[in-house]
Structures are given as structure tokens and as C-alpha cells.
Short mmCIF file of C-alpha atoms in Angstrom, two decimals:
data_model
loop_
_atom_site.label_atom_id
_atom_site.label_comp_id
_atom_site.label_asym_id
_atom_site.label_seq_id
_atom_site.Cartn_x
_atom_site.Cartn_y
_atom_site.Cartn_z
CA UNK A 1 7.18 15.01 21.30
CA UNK A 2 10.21 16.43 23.06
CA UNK A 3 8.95 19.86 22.86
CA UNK A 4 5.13 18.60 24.56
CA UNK A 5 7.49 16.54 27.72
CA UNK A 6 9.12 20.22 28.24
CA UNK A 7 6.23 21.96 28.30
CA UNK A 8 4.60 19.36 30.65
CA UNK A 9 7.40 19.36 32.71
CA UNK A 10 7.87 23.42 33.46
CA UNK A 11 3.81 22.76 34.21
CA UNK A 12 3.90 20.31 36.65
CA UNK A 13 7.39 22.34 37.98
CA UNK A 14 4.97 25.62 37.63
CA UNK A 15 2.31 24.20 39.47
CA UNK A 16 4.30 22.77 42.41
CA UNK A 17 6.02 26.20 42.93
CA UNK A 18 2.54 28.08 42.94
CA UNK A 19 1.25 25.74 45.67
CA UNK A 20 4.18 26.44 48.02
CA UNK A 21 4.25 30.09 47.30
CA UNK A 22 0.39 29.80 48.45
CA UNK A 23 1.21 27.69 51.55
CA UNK A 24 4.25 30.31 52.82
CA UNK A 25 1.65 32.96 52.13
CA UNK A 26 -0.82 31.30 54.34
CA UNK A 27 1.89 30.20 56.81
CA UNK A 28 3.00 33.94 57.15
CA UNK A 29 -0.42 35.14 57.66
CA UNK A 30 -1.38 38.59 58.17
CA UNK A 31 1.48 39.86 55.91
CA UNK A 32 1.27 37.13 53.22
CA UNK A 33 -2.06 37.72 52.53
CA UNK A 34 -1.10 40.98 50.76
CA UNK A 35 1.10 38.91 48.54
CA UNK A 36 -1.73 36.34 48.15
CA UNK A 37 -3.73 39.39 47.07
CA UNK A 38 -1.28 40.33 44.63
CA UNK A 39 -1.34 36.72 43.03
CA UNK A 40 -4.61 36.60 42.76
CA UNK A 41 -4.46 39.93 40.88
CA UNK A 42 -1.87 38.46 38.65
CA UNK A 43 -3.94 35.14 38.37
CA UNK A 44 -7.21 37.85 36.95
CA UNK A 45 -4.90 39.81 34.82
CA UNK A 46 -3.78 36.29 33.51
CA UNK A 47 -6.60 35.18 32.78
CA UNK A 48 -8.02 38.07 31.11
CA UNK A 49 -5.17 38.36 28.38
CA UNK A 50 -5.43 34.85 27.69
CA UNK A 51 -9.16 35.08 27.04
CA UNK A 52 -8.33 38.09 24.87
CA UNK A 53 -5.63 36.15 22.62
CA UNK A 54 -7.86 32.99 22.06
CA UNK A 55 -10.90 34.96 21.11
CA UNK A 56 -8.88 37.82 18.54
CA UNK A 57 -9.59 36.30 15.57
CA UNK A 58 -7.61 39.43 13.75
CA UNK A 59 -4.27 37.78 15.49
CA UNK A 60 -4.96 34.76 14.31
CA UNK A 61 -5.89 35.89 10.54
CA UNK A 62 -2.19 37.98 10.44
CA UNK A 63 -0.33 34.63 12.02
CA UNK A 64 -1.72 32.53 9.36
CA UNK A 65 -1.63 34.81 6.15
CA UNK A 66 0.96 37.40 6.75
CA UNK A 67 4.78 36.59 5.20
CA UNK A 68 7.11 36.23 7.62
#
């Protein structure tokens, strides 16, 4: 329970933070569109390795069966 509030809280914290990095970017425009081009980057990148983890069904074999 505690452990699902703290993750919903650094989300919602997370979130907030993105949207005013986004909104200084676009207040600061032509130079903060470089650095909205490097989030976006970050956002793919993201994205990407995420995609990777959920579909490796090898990681999820070892985190289940190996010894730890």
C-alpha cells in the first residue's frame, strides 16, 4: 500500500515537473526547442527500452527461476 502511494506520488511529482520543463522550453523559444528536441529523444529512447523489457521473455524466465 505504502509502497503504491510513493510511487503515485513521485508520478504525479514527475509529471508536474515534465510539464513545466515543456512550458520554459516553449517560453524560451528558439533556444528551448533544442532542449525540447533532446526530451523528446529521451522520451523515444524511453520508450524503446521499456518496450524491450516487457516483451524479453528470457528476463523474465531468469527473474523467476534463477536463485538469488
Amino acid at each position: 500500500m505504502m509502497e503504491k502511494t510513493g510511487y503515485t506520488l513521485l508520478s504525479i511529482v514527475g509529471i508536474i515537473w515534465l510539464v513545466l520543463v515543456i512550458v520554459g522550453m516553449v517560453g524560451a523559444y528558439p533556444w528551448g526547442l533544442i532542449g525540447f528536441i533532446a526530451l523528446i529523444g529521451f522520451g523515444v529512447l524511453f520508450v524503446r527500452v521499456l518496450a524491450d523489457r516487457l516483451e524479453n521473455r528470457e528476463d523474465d524466465h531468469y527473474s523467476r527461476n534463477v536463485d538469488k
